[in-house]
Every structure is written in C-alpha cells, then in structure tokens.
CSV table of C-alpha atoms and ligand atoms in Angstrom, one decimal:
chain,number,residue,atom,x,y,z
A,637,MET,CA,0.1,0.0,0.0
A,638,PHE,CA,1.0,3.5,-0.8
A,639,SER,CA,2.1,5.3,2.5
A,640,ILE,CA,2.6,8.8,3.9
A,641,SER,CA,6.4,7.9,3.8
A,642,ASP,CA,6.1,6.9,-0.1
A,643,PHE,CA,4.4,10.1,-0.6
A,644,LEU,CA,7.0,12.4,1.4
A,645,ASN,CA,9.7,10.9,-0.6
A,646,LEU,CA,8.2,12.1,-4.0
A,647,PRO,CA,9.4,15.1,-5.7
A,648,ALA,CA,7.6,18.3,-4.7
A,649,ASN,CA,5.9,18.5,-8.0
A,650,SER,CA,4.7,15.0,-7.8
A,651,ARG,CA,3.2,15.8,-4.5
A,652,LYS,CA,1.5,18.5,-5.5
A,653,GLN,CA,-0.1,16.8,-8.8
A,654,LEU,CA,-1.0,13.9,-6.6
A,655,LEU,CA,-2.8,15.9,-4.0
A,656,LYS,CA,-4.9,17.5,-6.7
A,657,GLN,CA,-5.5,14.1,-8.3
A,658,LEU,CA,-6.6,12.8,-4.8
A,659,GLN,CA,-8.9,15.8,-3.9
A,660,HIS,CA,-10.6,15.3,-7.2
A,661,ALA,CA,-11.0,11.7,-6.7
A,662,HIS,CA,-12.4,12.3,-3.5
A,663,LYS,CA,-14.7,14.8,-4.4
A,664,GLY,CA,-16.2,12.7,-7.5
A,665,GLN,CA,-16.5,9.6,-5.4
A,666,GLU,CA,-18.4,11.7,-2.9
A,667,SER,CA,-20.9,13.3,-5.3
A,668,SER,CA,-21.4,9.9,-7.0
A,669,GLN,CA,-22.6,8.4,-3.7
A,670,ALA,CA,-26.2,7.7,-2.7
A,671,HIS,CA,-27.7,10.1,-0.2
A,672,ASN,CA,-28.8,6.9,1.7
A,673,GLN,CA,-24.8,5.8,2.0
A,674,LYS,CA,-23.5,7.2,5.3
A,675,PRO,CA,-19.7,6.8,6.6
A,676,ASP,CA,-19.1,4.9,9.4
A,677,ILE,CA,-18.5,7.7,11.6
A,678,SER,CA,-20.2,9.1,14.9
A,679,CYS,CA,-21.3,12.8,15.5
A,680,PRO,CA,-18.2,14.4,16.9
A,681,PHE,CA,-20.1,16.4,19.6
A,682,CYS,CA,-22.1,13.8,21.4
A,683,GLN,CA,-20.9,10.5,19.6
A,684,SER,CA,-24.7,9.7,18.4
A,685,LYS,CA,-24.5,7.2,15.2
A,686,LYS,CA,-27.8,8.8,14.1
A,687,PHE,CA,-27.5,11.6,11.7
A,688,SER,CA,-28.8,12.5,8.3
A,689,HIS,CA,-27.2,14.0,5.0
A,690,ASN,CA,-27.2,17.8,5.1
A,691,GLY,CA,-25.9,19.0,1.6
A,692,HIS,CA,-22.3,19.7,1.1
A,693,GLY,CA,-19.7,22.1,2.2
A,694,PRO,CA,-18.0,25.0,0.3
A,695,THR,CA,-15.4,22.5,-0.7
A,696,GLY,CA,-17.7,19.9,-1.9
A,697,LYS,CA,-17.6,18.0,1.1
A,698,SER,CA,-20.7,16.1,2.4
A,699,ARG,CA,-21.9,17.5,5.3
A,700,TYR,CA,-24.3,15.5,8.2
A,701,ARG,CA,-26.8,16.6,11.0
A,702,CYS,CA,-26.9,14.8,13.9
A,703,LYS,CA,-30.4,13.8,15.1
A,704,LYS,CA,-29.8,13.7,18.6
A,705,CYS,CA,-28.1,17.3,19.1
A,706,HIS,CA,-28.9,18.8,15.7
A,707,LYS,CA,-25.4,20.1,14.9
A,708,THR,CA,-23.8,19.6,11.8
A,709,PHE,CA,-20.6,18.1,10.8
A,710,SER,CA,-18.3,16.6,7.9
A,711,GLU,CA,-16.1,13.3,8.1
A,712,THR,CA,-13.1,15.6,9.3
A,713,THR,CA,-14.8,17.5,12.1
A,714,GLY,CA,-13.4,16.6,15.3
A,715,THR,CA,-10.2,15.0,14.0
A,716,PRO,CA,-6.8,16.3,14.4
A,717,ILE,CA,-6.9,17.5,10.9
A,718,HIS,CA,-9.9,19.7,11.4
A,719,ALA,CA,-8.9,23.7,11.1
A,720,ILE,CA,-5.2,22.8,10.2
A,721,LYS,CA,-4.0,25.7,7.6
A,722,LEU,CA,-1.3,23.6,6.5
A,723,PRO,CA,-2.4,20.1,5.5
A,724,GLY,CA,0.8,19.1,3.8
A,725,LYS,CA,3.5,20.2,6.7
A,726,PHE,CA,0.9,18.7,9.1
A,727,ILE,CA,1.1,15.3,7.4
A,728,HIS,CA,4.9,15.6,7.5
A,729,PHE,CA,4.7,16.5,11.3
A,730,PHE,CA,2.4,13.4,12.1
A,731,GLN,CA,4.8,11.2,10.3
A,732,VAL,CA,7.8,12.4,12.2
A,733,MET,CA,5.9,11.6,15.4
A,734,SER,CA,4.9,8.2,14.4
A,735,ASP,CA,8.7,7.7,13.6
A,736,GLY,CA,9.4,8.2,17.3
A,737,TYR,CA,10.2,10.6,19.7
A,738,GLN,CA,11.8,14.2,18.9
A,739,THR,CA,11.7,17.4,21.1
A,740,LEU,CA,9.1,20.1,20.2
A,741,HIS,CA,12.5,22.0,18.7
A,742,LYS,CA,13.7,19.5,16.5
A,743,MET,CA,10.1,18.7,15.5
A,744,ALA,CA,9.7,22.5,14.6
A,745,GLU,CA,13.1,22.5,12.6
A,746,ILE,CA,12.3,19.2,10.7
A,747,THR,CA,9.0,20.2,9.4
A,748,GLY,CA,9.5,24.1,8.9
A,749,VAL,CA,6.9,25.3,11.6
A,750,THR,CA,7.3,27.5,14.5
A,751,VAL,CA,7.8,25.9,18.1
A,752,SER,CA,4.1,27.3,19.1
A,753,THR,CA,2.8,25.5,16.1
A,754,ALA,CA,4.8,22.1,16.9
A,755,PHE,CA,3.1,22.4,20.5
A,756,GLN,CA,-0.2,22.6,19.3
A,757,TRP,CA,0.0,20.1,16.4
A,758,ARG,CA,1.6,17.7,18.8
A,759,HIS,CA,-1.0,18.3,21.4
A,760,LYS,CA,-3.8,17.6,19.1
A,761,ILE,CA,-2.2,14.5,17.7
A,762,LEU,CA,-1.8,13.3,21.3
A,763,SER,CA,-5.4,13.9,22.0
A,764,ALA,CA,-6.4,11.7,19.2
A,765,MET,CA,-4.8,8.8,20.5
A,766,ASN,CA,-6.9,6.1,22.0
A,767,ALA,CA,-6.2,2.9,23.8
A,768,SER,CA,-6.4,0.6,21.1
A,769,VAL,CA,-6.8,-2.7,23.4
A,770,LYS,CA,-10.2,-4.3,23.0
A,771,LYS,CA,-9.7,-7.7,24.6
A,772,TYR,CA,-6.8,-9.3,26.6
A,773,ASP,CA,-5.9,-12.7,25.8
A,774,GLY,CA,-4.2,-15.6,27.5
A,775,ILE,CA,-1.5,-14.9,30.4
A,776,THR,CA,-1.6,-11.0,31.0
A,777,ASP,CA,0.7,-9.1,33.0
A,778,PHE,CA,-0.9,-6.1,35.4
A,779,ASN,CA,1.2,-4.1,37.5
A,780,PRO,CA,0.8,-0.5,38.7
A,781,GLY,CA,3.8,1.6,39.1
A,782,LEU,CA,5.0,4.8,39.8
A,783,VAL,CA,6.0,8.1,37.9
A,784,ALA,CA,7.0,11.4,39.7
A,785,PHE,CA,4.0,14.1,40.0
A,786,SER,CA,4.7,17.0,38.3
A,787,ARG,CA,3.5,20.6,37.3
A,788,LYS,CA,6.0,21.1,34.7
A,789,GLY,CA,4.9,24.1,32.5
A,790,LEU,CA,2.7,25.6,35.1
A,791,LYS,CA,3.8,29.3,35.6
A,792,ASN,CA,4.6,30.9,39.1
A,793,HIS,CA,4.2,27.5,40.9
A,794,LYS,CA,7.0,26.3,43.2
A,795,GLN,CA,6.4,22.6,43.9
A,796,ASN,CA,6.4,22.1,48.1
A,797,ILE,CA,7.9,19.3,49.7
A,798,LYS,CA,4.8,17.5,49.9
A,799,GLU,CA,3.9,17.5,46.0
A,800,SER,CA,7.5,16.6,45.4
A,801,SER,CA,7.3,13.4,47.2
A,802,LEU,CA,4.0,12.7,45.6
A,803,SER,CA,3.8,10.1,42.5
A,804,ALA,CA,1.2,9.0,39.9
A,805,ASN,CA,0.1,5.8,39.8
A,806,VAL,CA,0.3,4.6,36.1
A,807,LEU,CA,-0.8,0.8,35.5
A,808,ALA,CA,0.6,-1.1,32.9
A,809,VAL,CA,-1.2,-4.3,31.4
A,810,ALA,CA,0.3,-6.4,28.7
A,811,ASP,CA,-0.5,-10.0,27.6
A,812,TYR,CA,1.8,-12.0,25.2
A,813,SER,CA,-0.5,-11.3,22.1
A,814,ASP,CA,0.7,-7.7,21.6
A,815,ASN,CA,-1.9,-6.2,23.5
A,816,SER,CA,-0.6,-3.4,26.1
A,817,GLU,CA,-1.7,-0.5,28.0
A,818,LEU,CA,-0.7,2.5,29.9
A,819,THR,CA,-3.4,4.0,32.1
A,820,LEU,CA,-2.7,6.9,34.7
A,821,LEU,CA,-5.1,6.0,37.7
A,822,SER,CA,-4.4,8.6,40.4
A,823,VAL,CA,-2.1,10.6,42.2
A,824,GLY,CA,-0.8,9.7,46.0
A,825,SER,CA,-3.2,7.1,47.2
A,826,LEU,CA,-4.6,4.3,44.7
A,827,ARG,CA,-8.2,3.0,45.5
A,828,PRO,CA,-10.1,0.3,43.8
A,829,VAL,CA,-12.5,2.7,42.4
A,830,ASP,CA,-9.2,4.5,40.3
A,831,PHE,CA,-9.1,1.5,38.1
A,832,PRO,CA,-11.0,2.5,34.9
A,833,ALA,CA,-14.4,1.0,34.4
A,834,ALA,CA,-13.6,-0.2,30.9
A,835,LEU,CA,-10.7,-2.4,32.3
A,836,ASP,CA,-13.0,-5.3,33.5
A,837,GLU,CA,-14.6,-5.7,30.3
A,838,LYS,CA,-11.2,-6.1,28.5
A,839,LEU,CA,-10.1,-8.7,31.1
A,840,LYS,CA,-13.4,-10.8,31.4
A,841,GLY,CA,-13.1,-13.5,29.2
A,842,ASN,CA,-9.7,-15.3,28.0
A,843,ALA,CA,-7.4,-13.3,30.1
A,844,ILE,CA,-5.5,-15.1,32.7
A,845,VAL,CA,-4.4,-11.9,35.0
A,846,ILE,CA,-1.1,-12.4,36.8
A,847,ALA,CA,-0.3,-9.4,39.1
A,848,PRO,CA,2.2,-8.8,42.3
A,849,TRP,CA,0.0,-8.8,45.5
A,850,ASN,CA,-1.0,-5.2,46.5
A,851,ARG,CA,-4.0,-4.1,48.5
A,852,PRO,CA,-5.9,-1.9,45.8
A,853,VAL,CA,-5.3,-4.7,42.9
A,854,TYR,CA,-6.5,-7.3,45.4
A,855,GLU,CA,-9.6,-5.2,46.1
A,856,PHE,CA,-10.2,-4.3,42.3
A,857,SER,CA,-10.1,-7.8,41.3
A,858,LYS,CA,-12.5,-8.9,44.3
A,859,THR,CA,-15.0,-6.1,43.4
A,860,LYS,CA,-15.3,-7.1,39.7
A,861,ASN,CA,-15.2,-10.6,40.6
A,862,LEU,CA,-11.8,-11.1,38.3
A,863,GLY,CA,-10.1,-14.2,39.1
A,864,PHE,CA,-6.4,-12.7,39.4
A,865,THR,CA,-3.3,-14.9,40.1
A,866,LEU,CA,-1.8,-12.7,43.1
A,867,PHE,CA,1.8,-13.5,43.9
A,868,LYS,CA,4.4,-12.0,46.4
A,869,PRO,CA,7.7,-11.6,44.5
A,870,GLU,CA,9.7,-11.7,47.9
A,871,LEU,CA,8.4,-15.2,48.9
A,872,PRO,CA,10.9,-17.9,48.2
A,873,PHE,CA,10.0,-20.3,45.5
A,874,ASN,CA,8.0,-17.6,43.7
A,875,ARG,CA,7.6,-18.9,40.1
A,876,PHE,CA,6.0,-15.6,38.9
A,877,ASP,CA,6.7,-12.4,37.1
A,878,VAL,CA,5.2,-9.7,35.1
A,879,ARG,CA,8.0,-8.9,33.0
A,880,GLN,CA,6.0,-7.8,29.8
A,881,ALA,CA,4.2,-5.1,32.1
A,882,ASP,CA,7.7,-4.0,33.7
A,883,LYS,CA,9.1,-3.8,30.1
A,884,LEU,CA,6.3,-0.9,29.6
A,885,HIS,CA,7.3,0.7,32.8
A,886,LYS,CA,10.7,0.9,31.9
A,887,GLU,CA,10.3,2.4,28.5
A,888,LEU,CA,7.9,4.9,29.9
A,889,ASP,CA,10.6,5.8,32.7
A,890,THR,CA,13.4,6.3,30.1
A,891,TYR,CA,11.4,8.3,27.8
A,892,ILE,CA,10.1,10.8,30.6
A,893,ARG,CA,13.1,11.1,32.4
A,894,LYS,CA,15.8,11.0,29.9
A,895,SER,CA,14.3,12.1,26.6
A,896,MET,CA,11.6,14.3,27.8
A,897,ARG,CA,13.1,15.6,31.2
A,898,GLY,CA,10.0,15.2,33.0
A,899,VAL,CA,6.2,15.3,31.7
A,900,SER,CA,3.6,17.3,33.6
A,901,THR,CA,1.1,14.8,35.0
A,902,LYS,CA,-1.6,16.8,32.9
A,903,TYR,CA,-0.1,15.1,29.9
A,904,LEU,CA,1.2,11.8,31.3
A,905,GLN,CA,-1.7,10.0,29.9
A,906,ALA,CA,-1.3,11.5,26.7
A,907,TYR,CA,2.2,10.8,26.2
A,908,SER,CA,1.9,7.4,27.6
A,909,MET,CA,-0.3,6.7,24.6
A,910,TRP,CA,2.5,7.8,22.5
A,911,ILE,CA,5.3,6.0,24.1
A,912,ILE,CA,3.4,2.8,23.9
A,913,ARG,CA,3.0,3.4,20.1
A,914,ILE,CA,6.5,4.1,19.4
A,915,ALA,CA,8.4,1.9,22.1
A,916,GLY,CA,5.8,-0.4,23.4
A,917,ILE,CA,6.0,-4.3,23.0
A,918,LYS,CA,5.1,-4.2,19.5
A,919,LYS,CA,5.2,-1.1,17.3
A,920,SER,CA,1.6,0.2,16.2
A,921,LYS,CA,0.6,-0.6,12.5
A,922,GLN,CA,-0.2,1.7,10.0
A,923,ASP,CA,-3.9,1.2,10.5
A,924,ASP,CA,-3.7,2.2,14.0
A,925,TRP,CA,-1.8,5.7,12.8
A,926,THR,CA,-4.5,6.2,10.0
A,927,ARG,CA,-7.4,6.0,12.9
A,928,ILE,CA,-5.6,8.6,14.9
A,929,LEU,CA,-5.9,11.1,12.0
A,930,GLN,CA,-9.7,9.7,11.5
A,931,ASN,CA,-10.5,10.1,15.3
A,932,GLN,CA,-13.4,12.5,15.6
A,933,SER,CA,-13.2,13.0,19.3
A,934,ALA,CA,-9.7,14.4,19.0
A,935,TRP,CA,-10.7,18.2,18.7
A,936,GLY,CA,-13.1,18.0,21.7
A,937,ARG,CA,-10.3,16.6,24.0
A,938,TYR,CA,-7.9,19.0,22.7
A,939,VAL,CA,-9.9,22.0,23.5
A,940,ASN,CA,-11.5,20.4,26.7
A,941,ARG,CA,-7.8,19.3,27.9
A,942,GLU,CA,-7.7,21.6,31.0
A,943,GLU,CA,-11.0,20.7,32.2
A,944,LEU,CA,-10.5,16.8,31.8
A,945,PHE,CA,-7.3,17.4,33.9
A,946,MET,CA,-9.5,19.4,36.5
A,947,SER,CA,-11.9,16.5,36.9
A,948,PHE,CA,-9.0,14.1,37.1
A,949,MET,CA,-7.3,16.2,39.8
A,950,LYS,CA,-10.9,16.6,41.7
A,951,SER,CA,-11.4,12.8,41.9
A,952,ARG,CA,-8.4,11.0,41.7
A,953,ALA,CA,-5.5,13.1,43.3
A,954,ASP,CA,-3.9,13.9,46.7
A,955,ALA,CA,-3.0,17.1,45.5
A,956,GLU,CA,-5.0,20.4,44.7
A,957,TYR,CA,-6.0,21.3,41.2
A,958,ILE,CA,-4.5,24.6,39.9
A,959,ARG,CA,-5.4,26.1,37.0
A,960,ALA,CA,-3.0,26.9,34.2
A,961,SER,CA,-3.4,30.3,32.3
A,962,GLY,CA,-3.8,29.4,28.5
A,963,ARG,CA,-6.4,29.8,26.0
A,964,GLU,CA,-10.0,29.4,26.7
A,965,TRP,CA,-11.9,27.9,23.6
A,966,LYS,CA,-15.1,29.0,23.0
A,967,SER,CA,-16.0,25.6,21.2
A,968,ALA,CA,-14.9,23.7,24.2
A,969,GLY,CA,-18.6,23.6,25.6
A,970,LYS,CA,-19.9,21.9,22.4
A,971,TYR,CA,-18.3,18.5,23.0
A,972,VAL,CA,-19.4,16.0,25.6
A,973,VAL,CA,-15.9,14.2,26.3
A,974,ASN,CA,-14.6,11.5,28.6
B,1858,ZN,ZN1,-24.9,15.0,18.0
C-alpha cells in the first residue's frame, strides 16, 4: 500500500499533482454516493450514530446533521486535521511523530513550523490517540507503577515538599499477543475505584491475569469478580513475574526522565499513549496511525484538556488542582468528552 512516507519521498511537483488528483477523486466519489449511503462515523459532538445527510460544504465535502444534538459536521470535523491551515506540513509532522520521539524544537526544525505550532500540533495528535486494546488474551501481566507527580510548564508555581514526594500511579497491562496499555490511575493514594471501568470488560473472558500482590489490586479484582492470580515476589520459590508489564514501565521511565526531562502529570496519559506506540512491546501498525488521523473525538479532547485534567485532579489526586492560564476555547462546551 502507498504510505505517507512514500508520499513524502516524492519530488515536490509530483506531490502537488498527486494531492490534486486525490482531492479530485475524493470529490467525484462523494458526489456519486447515494444520499442514503453514510460513512461509518459518529457525531463528533455527542457521539450519536444517528445522523442524516445535510448537503455539501464549500469544498464539496458531504455534511451531516446529528439527529440527537442537531449539530452539523463533516467526516473531518473533530479529527486532528480539523482547522489545520498547512495540511502538507501537518501530515509530515504526523509522520515524524509516528517514527519516534523528538523534542519540540527538533520537530519544528524538521517540518518548518514555529515551536508554538509544533506544540499545538503535537497536542492535537496526542488528543487523538486512544487506547487500542479491545480484549486481553491468555497470560496477562498487570502491574501498577509510579511516575513522579509534576506540574511542569505551570508558571509561577513552586512545588512544595509534600508535592515533590507525590507519585502518579500508572497501570501497565500487557498480554503475550501484542495487547498492551499504560493507564494513569491516580496521584498519591490508589483505591479500587481508580481503576478504569472499561478495564474489567477487557479482562473478562480469555485473560489469565497475573499481578504482584498489592491491596488496591486485590480489592479491585474482588469487587469486579475477576480471578486474578496474585503473587508475592519476595517469597522464596515464587514462580511468577510480570516482565511484559515491567518492560512498559521501563520504557515509560526512560522516555519521561531521559528524553523528555519530565512530563507534566496533566499530559502523562497522552504521552503514555505515544510512548506505547513508538516503544511498546510491538510498534503500532499503519492502520492504527490512520485511525488516529480519523479520530473525531480528538478536537473535543484537545480544547477540553484543561477541564479533563481538572476533573481528574478533583476525583483522583491527593494534590490540589491549579488552573493553568491559557487559551480558553469558545467551542469547548460544544463537545461531550470523557
Ligand atoms: Zn450529536
């Protein structure tokens, strides 16, 4: 299949020509579609699957109207590409991001944009990265680990001693069939309710979960009726380990401390999604990267990231929430995010 890197290897003229042809083909394809043929997308505002055709936008793109919230949208509304003014550079930027970690300055230099644009683009793309695991299969390692709590980037704030000793609890789960996840659970104490609700569905069925004994993990498995095999690593003759999960913790730690020189807890989940894709047990495939570009909940999460962090801090952290001064998005309230 023709990939983004093939595209970028073409001479500039051929790229332009190809883009024109693609746009042309895309338009033709859309206008020839019957009106009852709808793409497999959801309303980017309320996630409803019920919508109807609502004419075409100025560029010929099909528009749709949601039957639940009555807002209109196209196939790219809410995706990271939404409202991008330099699509060619953005695709290049996306490709660089899928190749591995680079500092913002380096990414700006490689793709020819300002550092502030690079910051925005990186966070738009990070907001589009979902957990890709549907179901764990077979032996599944399960182990919460610690990452230093950080307010990096927050201006005029000095971390006090109590805060400096706080850690964020990050759960690593990995089976031996290439399914793996890193999930930010809480800051400070860890309670059974801090484990995400979606997790028990992924673990029920074929997964045989192995975890080091730890009270919150034990209580979580009991309340959800999940038959975990818990072991005590310090006991003699212990035969168990969670080396797949520990590999993830090691990668996370190396990237955060060495490459990134610390990550604000606000962005820890987003960066974990990136790290797992570029340095996890198995690198993400092309279709996973394509889905990121098509993710219609990206924009809503991007403009609401301060609100999402606030609700996380208020319900899951032993430290107070401090609002960062930054741009307030008028459109933020239009999106239902979780
Ligand atoms: Zn809707």
